[in-house]
């Protein structure tokens, strides 16, 4: 692989910041490190950049161990959270800085800076100082400064954190476009799960210094490896079930209230085990699925409906104090008529849409 | 409702007049043609400035004051600048302890510090020498200048050092490209403050003076034993001019609000 | 992630930890100032304490000893005790006058918007940053027989005798208040600038008069600044030997002048050291009282919730 992190660990005093993290990234990939604050995602980025040293483990880039290389010899492009533009230099000078450090000729500097600024669509702003730019423009300068040196890897440390929602979404598209245009291996750090899912080829989910799962956005969302991942990526119904019967490909299990649920079998599960099962709200419906898709049904009472524009979340009380959240699309909602509080209702979800997260004998 | 009531405004005006009054008395007196401290002066002349520059002890005193102020300014600015840079990168208990140690002298009467310095330097056979005087003024200025430079570094962004390094700048270039541009204004303001403080100093000048090192304030006090005439006013004008020029410089560089630790609205 | 700047910096320092020359430089940067302060501030204070126990020998010499005679001489002489009492009295009067003038001035300077603000701040700052002899000279003129005050008096009342101001406590107190006022204004302005205007607006919207806003909102919140200002103004009196030297008389003797005379004129270093040490102790007691005062204010503020 192009970039390999092997068994990285780091502790500060008695706090474990990074706990045995290994992962690898292919050339040209767009990978996101996703996690809440304090999860260690920025620390790993800083280890790759060379600002932080790991206590153990190693980092290999393009077949070379870079552990002992100081930051200024690693040739990585970094976009910092606060952009860290040099306030006393113009846009032109900021972007040319890395080229100047590499003793690139004046003419080539000018050409490459112009190219980079065009890539980030900021041509014409060369003579401005950073404090004469808007947040979004500063962001673009920081990006141009990082890509102009043709880095081996582009590291983006929560670069969109300071932008408002609309600008953020614009920049997400911009970043993808630039990534596709340049083909540079990119690591993007964020705590925003939606951003991570939209932008990345693969997502690495971190918490408490540990890597919980790494996979495609679809994979981590639909088949989370841990309940943390399930919960962190969007809304989740986490059901605690007691297994009553195991068939070849199907497990029958009981909700606390007694309703029987079927779950696709994964791994070794035996009768009497307690299992935790994930069902995403958007798989739960007020109608049975079309055709003969096998599905689970549960009787519920509507607790509350909260509208979200394109649809609504229904908070439902199932038997035995089980609470379910269902995402009902606007169309479905219109067909069903307004559900009111206390209304009894049957909900359905396809058996294939439930995933076993953990099991306890 | 206006923010400031009339009573407050009147007292403030009185206080400002009270503060500024000595300037309006000292300056005209220096240009008096009278031999006594008569105010307003009966007529104008430059005779007292002439007399000032004809006295070798005053001229030499002024030179020594300027030399020691320049030397202590350079030393203090360097030391306080480096220290402030270090403190900006520190945190927690260590940062608090260092700041506390460096700020304690501000709470102790200057006279106490001056006397203690005299006794200590006498032991090292440095009292009454120019290096001793310079050292005394360095210690006088250090806490103040440190505070000012630290205040000017409030917006210092250490991440710029990482940014420069990530773009390929080795340590020396990081220092030149990412550190120096951020600290020059603070250093300049600190230097201006150090120079004024040294020139304004009477305590160290008086107690650490010696045969080879009699700064202007000490020469003036020796003169004032015998008589007090408008010639003292001419040296007062020289001191005032230096203070005012450097006050303007400090205001231009970082603004008085930053010097006074006042948060701007 | 909304990380505060300080936590970002903190993280950064903990993390950078190999022998990068920049890291080494950052680590050692505070060493010169710390060493300098220990050697040329802490050690001299210790030397001062030591000499205060020495014995004075005729001819400006001293003999190492561990005797309390300087202190007993000071405490046993009514003259010095009167001087001590007078020092405290002047300190209190000057601090109060500074507060009376300084509080309205600080409040006004923080709250008004005017283009003349730099000039006004310069007027407040200059006494700190100009030679004290300049001020002494100006007061000698102002208070003199031929000075503006007496000129004005004679103009208004031609038959009046010129006032003798130099040599009276009035001269000392006015000149020292002038010198102490900037010290009062500095912490006060800093404290008041930390009080959001919105608090005053909120109080006004709840029906508080201007006076009520002052006593209920501004003064309680500015209390640390008020205590700090009084402390430093008092300390400035403990440094001011030039004012009583030129504007005072035997009746206005205070400890700083005694120190100057013992060390500079009488060349009795051990006794001068003892008085200096007593002044230092007074300062430390004041600082202690100020700290206690701040705690007390904080506690009262909490308990009145």
mmCIF file of C-alpha atoms in Angstrom, chain B residues 1-9 11-23 25-27 29-30 36-40 79-80 82-91 94 98 101-102 104-113 115-124 126-127 135 138-139 142 144 153-159 161-162 171-172 174-175 179 193 196-203 206-207 209 216-218 220-222 224-225 228-237 239-240 243-244 247 250-251 256-257 259-265, chain C residues 5-6 8-10 12-14 20-22 25-45 47-48 50-51 62 100-113 117-142 144 146-148 151 173-175 177-178 181-182 185-187 189-191 193-195 197 200-201 204 208-210 213-214 231-232 235 238-242 245-246 255-257 259-260 263-265 269-270 272-273 276 279-280 283-284 287:
data_model
loop_
_atom_site.group_PDB
_atom_site.id
_atom_site.type_symbol
_atom_site.label_atom_id
_atom_site.label_comp_id
_atom_site.label_asym_id
_atom_site.label_seq_id
_atom_site.Cartn_x
_atom_site.Cartn_y
_atom_site.Cartn_z
ATOM 1 C CA UNK B 1 -29.042 56.973 28.074
ATOM 2 C CA UNK B 2 -25.493 58.145 27.633
ATOM 3 C CA UNK B 3 -23.002 55.713 29.050
ATOM 4 C CA UNK B 4 -21.084 58.172 31.202
ATOM 5 C CA UNK B 5 -22.881 60.527 33.558
ATOM 6 C CA UNK B 6 -22.006 64.231 33.968
ATOM 7 C CA UNK B 7 -20.507 63.750 37.436
ATOM 8 C CA UNK B 8 -18.123 61.122 36.120
ATOM 9 C CA UNK B 9 -17.153 63.369 33.208
ATOM 10 C CA UNK B 11 -14.227 64.343 37.851
ATOM 11 C CA UNK B 12 -12.456 62.772 34.866
ATOM 12 C CA UNK B 13 -11.744 66.189 33.381
ATOM 13 C CA UNK B 14 -10.358 67.404 36.719
ATOM 14 C CA UNK B 15 -8.177 64.302 36.999
ATOM 15 C CA UNK B 16 -6.826 64.774 33.476
ATOM 16 C CA UNK B 17 -6.068 68.453 34.110
ATOM 17 C CA UNK B 18 -4.333 67.497 37.345
ATOM 18 C CA UNK B 19 -2.263 64.902 35.492
ATOM 19 C CA UNK B 20 -1.249 67.213 32.671
ATOM 20 C CA UNK B 21 -0.641 70.351 34.769
ATOM 21 C CA UNK B 22 3.066 69.714 35.527
ATOM 22 C CA UNK B 23 3.873 69.580 31.813
ATOM 23 C CA UNK B 25 4.418 74.420 34.071
ATOM 24 C CA UNK B 26 7.741 72.671 33.500
ATOM 25 C CA UNK B 27 8.050 73.368 29.785
ATOM 26 C CA UNK B 29 9.898 77.516 32.815
ATOM 27 C CA UNK B 30 12.721 75.976 30.807
ATOM 28 C CA UNK B 36 14.140 82.108 39.818
ATOM 29 C CA UNK B 37 11.166 79.840 39.456
ATOM 30 C CA UNK B 38 8.752 82.620 38.602
ATOM 31 C CA UNK B 39 5.631 81.535 36.729
ATOM 32 C CA UNK B 40 4.557 82.569 34.208
ATOM 33 C CA UNK B 79 15.825 38.626 26.948
ATOM 34 C CA UNK B 80 12.171 39.564 27.353
ATOM 35 C CA UNK B 82 12.970 35.285 23.916
ATOM 36 C CA UNK B 83 11.225 34.682 27.234
ATOM 37 C CA UNK B 84 7.844 35.759 25.920
ATOM 38 C CA UNK B 85 8.331 33.447 22.928
ATOM 39 C CA UNK B 86 9.047 30.603 25.338
ATOM 40 C CA UNK B 87 6.058 31.437 27.548
ATOM 41 C CA UNK B 88 3.715 31.561 24.539
ATOM 42 C CA UNK B 89 4.655 27.932 23.905
ATOM 43 C CA UNK B 90 4.237 26.892 27.544
ATOM 44 C CA UNK B 91 1.120 25.886 29.382
ATOM 45 C CA UNK B 94 4.918 25.814 34.527
ATOM 46 C CA UNK B 98 7.369 31.483 35.233
ATOM 47 C CA UNK B 101 8.326 34.856 39.124
ATOM 48 C CA UNK B 102 8.880 37.416 36.361
ATOM 49 C CA UNK B 104 6.709 39.647 41.297
ATOM 50 C CA UNK B 105 9.208 42.531 41.006
ATOM 51 C CA UNK B 106 6.357 44.738 39.756
ATOM 52 C CA UNK B 107 4.697 44.500 43.174
ATOM 53 C CA UNK B 108 7.798 45.425 45.171
ATOM 54 C CA UNK B 109 8.585 49.144 45.637
ATOM 55 C CA UNK B 110 11.292 50.214 43.200
ATOM 56 C CA UNK B 111 13.166 51.786 46.091
ATOM 57 C CA UNK B 112 13.449 48.407 47.834
ATOM 58 C CA UNK B 113 14.717 46.804 44.622
ATOM 59 C CA UNK B 115 18.623 49.387 47.633
ATOM 60 C CA UNK B 116 18.845 45.600 47.438
ATOM 61 C CA UNK B 117 20.565 45.921 44.065
ATOM 62 C CA UNK B 118 23.030 48.446 45.475
ATOM 63 C CA UNK B 119 24.000 46.134 48.344
ATOM 64 C CA UNK B 120 24.276 43.123 46.059
ATOM 65 C CA UNK B 121 26.268 44.847 43.325
ATOM 66 C CA UNK B 122 28.547 46.429 45.939
ATOM 67 C CA UNK B 123 29.413 42.912 46.994
ATOM 68 C CA UNK B 124 30.272 42.061 43.373
ATOM 69 C CA UNK B 126 29.874 46.454 40.356
ATOM 70 C CA UNK B 127 28.122 49.340 42.093
ATOM 71 C CA UNK B 135 22.254 45.750 35.035
ATOM 72 C CA UNK B 138 17.757 45.817 32.984
ATOM 73 C CA UNK B 139 16.178 44.436 36.138
ATOM 74 C CA UNK B 142 12.533 43.348 32.527
ATOM 75 C CA UNK B 144 7.432 45.570 32.326
ATOM 76 C CA UNK B 153 2.019 38.271 21.323
ATOM 77 C CA UNK B 154 -1.576 37.626 22.370
ATOM 78 C CA UNK B 155 -2.455 36.790 18.797
ATOM 79 C CA UNK B 156 0.708 34.822 18.169
ATOM 80 C CA UNK B 157 -0.160 31.740 16.189
ATOM 81 C CA UNK B 158 2.284 28.909 16.857
ATOM 82 C CA UNK B 159 0.590 26.849 14.151
ATOM 83 C CA UNK B 161 5.526 27.411 12.596
ATOM 84 C CA UNK B 162 4.029 24.011 11.740
ATOM 85 C CA UNK B 171 14.184 25.412 11.595
ATOM 86 C CA UNK B 172 16.166 28.551 10.806
ATOM 87 C CA UNK B 174 10.793 28.718 10.194
ATOM 88 C CA UNK B 175 12.238 31.252 12.614
ATOM 89 C CA UNK B 179 8.311 33.634 13.988
ATOM 90 C CA UNK B 193 9.121 51.001 26.647
ATOM 91 C CA UNK B 196 11.620 55.257 28.276
ATOM 92 C CA UNK B 197 11.718 53.318 31.537
ATOM 93 C CA UNK B 198 15.495 53.524 31.684
ATOM 94 C CA UNK B 199 15.478 57.231 30.879
ATOM 95 C CA UNK B 200 12.760 57.830 33.485
ATOM 96 C CA UNK B 201 14.648 55.932 36.138
ATOM 97 C CA UNK B 202 15.872 57.930 39.109
ATOM 98 C CA UNK B 203 16.219 55.137 41.673
ATOM 99 C CA UNK B 206 20.902 57.559 42.023
ATOM 100 C CA UNK B 207 21.919 54.511 44.017
ATOM 101 C CA UNK B 209 25.932 55.977 40.318
ATOM 102 C CA UNK B 216 21.845 62.871 34.321
ATOM 103 C CA UNK B 217 19.345 62.392 37.184
ATOM 104 C CA UNK B 218 22.218 61.925 39.631
ATOM 105 C CA UNK B 220 20.743 66.977 38.585
ATOM 106 C CA UNK B 221 20.270 65.934 42.200
ATOM 107 C CA UNK B 222 23.836 66.945 42.976
ATOM 108 C CA UNK B 224 19.807 70.712 43.196
ATOM 109 C CA UNK B 225 21.609 70.495 46.541
ATOM 110 C CA UNK B 228 17.023 75.027 42.054
ATOM 111 C CA UNK B 229 16.699 77.209 38.985
ATOM 112 C CA UNK B 230 15.159 76.948 35.490
ATOM 113 C CA UNK B 231 18.173 74.972 34.287
ATOM 114 C CA UNK B 232 16.557 71.962 35.950
ATOM 115 C CA UNK B 233 13.600 72.838 33.735
ATOM 116 C CA UNK B 234 15.734 72.531 30.611
ATOM 117 C CA UNK B 235 16.740 68.983 31.560
ATOM 118 C CA UNK B 236 13.103 68.322 32.431
ATOM 119 C CA UNK B 237 12.161 69.343 28.888
ATOM 120 C CA UNK B 239 13.373 64.105 29.551
ATOM 121 C CA UNK B 240 9.798 65.017 28.672
ATOM 122 C CA UNK B 243 9.124 60.299 26.971
ATOM 123 C CA UNK B 244 6.620 61.860 24.604
ATOM 124 C CA UNK B 247 5.040 57.206 23.981
ATOM 125 C CA UNK B 250 4.463 52.811 21.439
ATOM 126 C CA UNK B 251 0.961 54.035 20.644
ATOM 127 C CA UNK B 256 -1.968 52.231 24.686
ATOM 128 C CA UNK B 257 -4.871 49.870 25.287
ATOM 129 C CA UNK B 259 0.033 48.482 27.128
ATOM 130 C CA UNK B 260 -2.599 48.984 29.799
ATOM 131 C CA UNK B 261 -4.139 45.536 29.426
ATOM 132 C CA UNK B 262 -7.442 47.151 28.479
ATOM 133 C CA UNK B 263 -9.778 45.090 26.372
ATOM 134 C CA UNK B 264 -11.123 47.094 23.478
ATOM 135 C CA UNK B 265 -14.829 47.015 22.877
ATOM 136 C CA UNK C 5 -6.960 28.228 20.902
ATOM 137 C CA UNK C 6 -5.279 27.495 24.202
ATOM 138 C CA UNK C 8 -4.743 23.714 20.492
ATOM 139 C CA UNK C 9 -1.542 25.293 21.690
ATOM 140 C CA UNK C 10 -1.407 22.997 24.657
ATOM 141 C CA UNK C 12 0.877 21.246 20.161
ATOM 142 C CA UNK C 13 3.437 21.681 22.925
ATOM 143 C CA UNK C 14 2.874 18.313 24.467
ATOM 144 C CA UNK C 20 14.128 19.626 16.686
ATOM 145 C CA UNK C 21 16.279 22.744 17.291
ATOM 146 C CA UNK C 22 13.126 24.864 17.424
ATOM 147 C CA UNK C 25 15.011 26.699 21.686
ATOM 148 C CA UNK C 26 11.403 26.943 22.911
ATOM 149 C CA UNK C 27 12.281 24.877 25.979
ATOM 150 C CA UNK C 28 15.297 26.968 26.926
ATOM 151 C CA UNK C 29 13.809 30.333 25.981
ATOM 152 C CA UNK C 30 12.644 31.259 29.468
ATOM 153 C CA UNK C 31 15.912 30.268 31.131
ATOM 154 C CA UNK C 32 17.806 33.593 30.797
ATOM 155 C CA UNK C 33 15.014 35.682 32.314
ATOM 156 C CA UNK C 34 14.385 33.189 35.087
ATOM 157 C CA UNK C 35 18.093 33.004 35.948
ATOM 158 C CA UNK C 36 18.431 36.781 35.796
ATOM 159 C CA UNK C 37 15.445 37.263 38.099
ATOM 160 C CA UNK C 38 16.751 34.732 40.588
ATOM 161 C CA UNK C 39 20.305 36.128 40.601
ATOM 162 C CA UNK C 40 19.566 39.848 40.406
ATOM 163 C CA UNK C 41 16.254 40.039 42.214
ATOM 164 C CA UNK C 42 15.925 37.175 44.675
ATOM 165 C CA UNK C 43 19.574 37.121 45.768
ATOM 166 C CA UNK C 44 19.742 40.919 46.289
ATOM 167 C CA UNK C 45 16.630 40.769 48.481
ATOM 168 C CA UNK C 47 21.497 40.162 50.741
ATOM 169 C CA UNK C 48 19.343 43.082 51.917
ATOM 170 C CA UNK C 50 21.355 39.795 55.667
ATOM 171 C CA UNK C 51 22.820 43.305 55.856
ATOM 172 C CA UNK C 62 29.866 47.528 58.351
ATOM 173 C CA UNK C 100 -11.590 59.058 44.128
ATOM 174 C CA UNK C 101 -10.026 60.577 41.020
ATOM 175 C CA UNK C 102 -9.022 57.355 39.333
ATOM 176 C CA UNK C 103 -12.291 55.463 39.392
ATOM 177 C CA UNK C 104 -14.355 58.045 37.473
ATOM 178 C CA UNK C 105 -11.409 58.619 35.141
ATOM 179 C CA UNK C 106 -10.986 54.908 34.440
ATOM 180 C CA UNK C 107 -14.685 54.367 33.903
ATOM 181 C CA UNK C 108 -14.903 57.322 31.534
ATOM 182 C CA UNK C 109 -11.829 56.269 29.599
ATOM 183 C CA UNK C 110 -13.163 52.758 29.099
ATOM 184 C CA UNK C 111 -16.701 53.742 28.166
ATOM 185 C CA UNK C 112 -16.365 56.851 26.027
ATOM 186 C CA UNK C 113 -15.595 56.794 22.341
ATOM 187 C CA UNK C 117 -8.481 58.736 23.369
ATOM 188 C CA UNK C 118 -4.813 58.030 22.535
ATOM 189 C CA UNK C 119 -3.928 61.558 23.657
ATOM 190 C CA UNK C 120 -5.883 61.165 26.898
ATOM 191 C CA UNK C 121 -4.328 57.764 27.565
ATOM 192 C CA UNK C 122 -0.934 59.319 26.902
ATOM 193 C CA UNK C 123 -1.682 61.977 29.521
ATOM 194 C CA UNK C 124 -2.560 59.222 31.985
ATOM 195 C CA UNK C 125 0.560 57.196 31.232
ATOM 196 C CA UNK C 126 3.257 59.848 30.983
ATOM 197 C CA UNK C 127 3.873 60.384 34.726
ATOM 198 C CA UNK C 128 4.911 56.727 34.934
ATOM 199 C CA UNK C 129 7.240 57.062 32.010
ATOM 200 C CA UNK C 130 8.934 60.333 32.664
ATOM 201 C CA UNK C 131 11.678 61.142 35.083
ATOM 202 C CA UNK C 132 10.401 61.871 38.600
ATOM 203 C CA UNK C 133 12.724 64.871 38.759
ATOM 204 C CA UNK C 134 10.642 66.488 36.006
ATOM 205 C CA UNK C 135 7.594 66.216 38.243
ATOM 206 C CA UNK C 136 9.493 67.382 41.323
ATOM 207 C CA UNK C 137 10.649 70.446 39.407
ATOM 208 C CA UNK C 138 7.123 71.196 38.167
ATOM 209 C CA UNK C 139 5.682 70.955 41.690
ATOM 210 C CA UNK C 140 8.453 73.198 43.035
ATOM 211 C CA UNK C 141 7.314 75.812 40.526
ATOM 212 C CA UNK C 142 3.587 75.281 41.073
ATOM 213 C CA UNK C 144 6.540 78.134 44.952
ATOM 214 C CA UNK C 146 6.243 82.956 42.695
ATOM 215 C CA UNK C 147 4.280 80.060 41.292
ATOM 216 C CA UNK C 148 0.866 80.057 39.626
ATOM 217 C CA UNK C 151 0.154 84.477 41.627
ATOM 218 C CA UNK C 173 0.122 64.430 49.282
ATOM 219 C CA UNK C 174 -0.682 66.275 46.047
ATOM 220 C CA UNK C 175 2.590 65.335 44.356
ATOM 221 C CA UNK C 177 -1.290 61.464 44.416
ATOM 222 C CA UNK C 178 -0.235 62.719 41.010
ATOM 223 C CA UNK C 181 -2.817 58.095 39.927
ATOM 224 C CA UNK C 182 -1.565 56.259 36.799
ATOM 225 C CA UNK C 185 -5.879 53.801 36.629
ATOM 226 C CA UNK C 186 -3.993 50.900 35.001
ATOM 227 C CA UNK C 187 -5.608 48.003 36.915
ATOM 228 C CA UNK C 189 -9.209 50.330 33.399
ATOM 229 C CA UNK C 190 -8.251 46.720 32.825
ATOM 230 C CA UNK C 191 -10.907 45.574 35.320
ATOM 231 C CA UNK C 193 -12.946 46.936 30.408
ATOM 232 C CA UNK C 194 -13.716 43.349 31.375
ATOM 233 C CA UNK C 195 -17.245 44.290 32.452
ATOM 234 C CA UNK C 197 -21.581 47.033 28.701
ATOM 235 C CA UNK C 200 -25.112 47.846 32.561
ATOM 236 C CA UNK C 201 -27.775 47.924 29.862
ATOM 237 C CA UNK C 204 -30.804 49.896 33.306
ATOM 238 C CA UNK C 208 -31.498 50.763 37.872
ATOM 239 C CA UNK C 209 -30.430 54.401 38.012
ATOM 240 C CA UNK C 210 -26.928 55.460 37.035
ATOM 241 C CA UNK C 213 -25.617 50.660 38.187
ATOM 242 C CA UNK C 214 -22.356 51.935 39.676
ATOM 243 C CA UNK C 231 -2.216 48.309 46.536
ATOM 244 C CA UNK C 232 0.004 49.677 43.778
ATOM 245 C CA UNK C 235 3.355 50.876 47.031
ATOM 246 C CA UNK C 238 6.718 53.489 49.610
ATOM 247 C CA UNK C 239 9.063 54.238 46.701
ATOM 248 C CA UNK C 240 8.687 58.005 46.664
ATOM 249 C CA UNK C 241 11.660 59.538 48.392
ATOM 250 C CA UNK C 242 12.185 62.409 45.933
ATOM 251 C CA UNK C 245 13.173 65.260 49.813
ATOM 252 C CA UNK C 246 12.372 68.389 47.806
ATOM 253 C CA UNK C 255 10.312 55.948 55.517
ATOM 254 C CA UNK C 256 11.463 56.108 51.856
ATOM 255 C CA UNK C 257 13.223 59.387 52.629
ATOM 256 C CA UNK C 259 16.111 55.002 53.594
ATOM 257 C CA UNK C 260 17.616 57.449 51.109
ATOM 258 C CA UNK C 263 22.022 54.817 52.658
ATOM 259 C CA UNK C 264 23.067 57.801 50.577
ATOM 260 C CA UNK C 265 23.843 60.557 53.062
ATOM 261 C CA UNK C 269 23.876 50.679 55.293
ATOM 262 C CA UNK C 270 22.801 48.222 58.008
ATOM 263 C CA UNK C 272 19.119 51.610 55.914
ATOM 264 C CA UNK C 273 18.781 47.910 55.104
ATOM 265 C CA UNK C 276 14.147 48.942 53.664
ATOM 266 C CA UNK C 279 9.154 48.653 54.021
ATOM 267 C CA UNK C 280 9.380 45.347 52.160
ATOM 268 C CA UNK C 283 4.481 45.687 51.120
ATOM 269 C CA UNK C 284 4.167 41.951 51.629
ATOM 270 C CA UNK C 287 -0.180 42.168 49.186
#
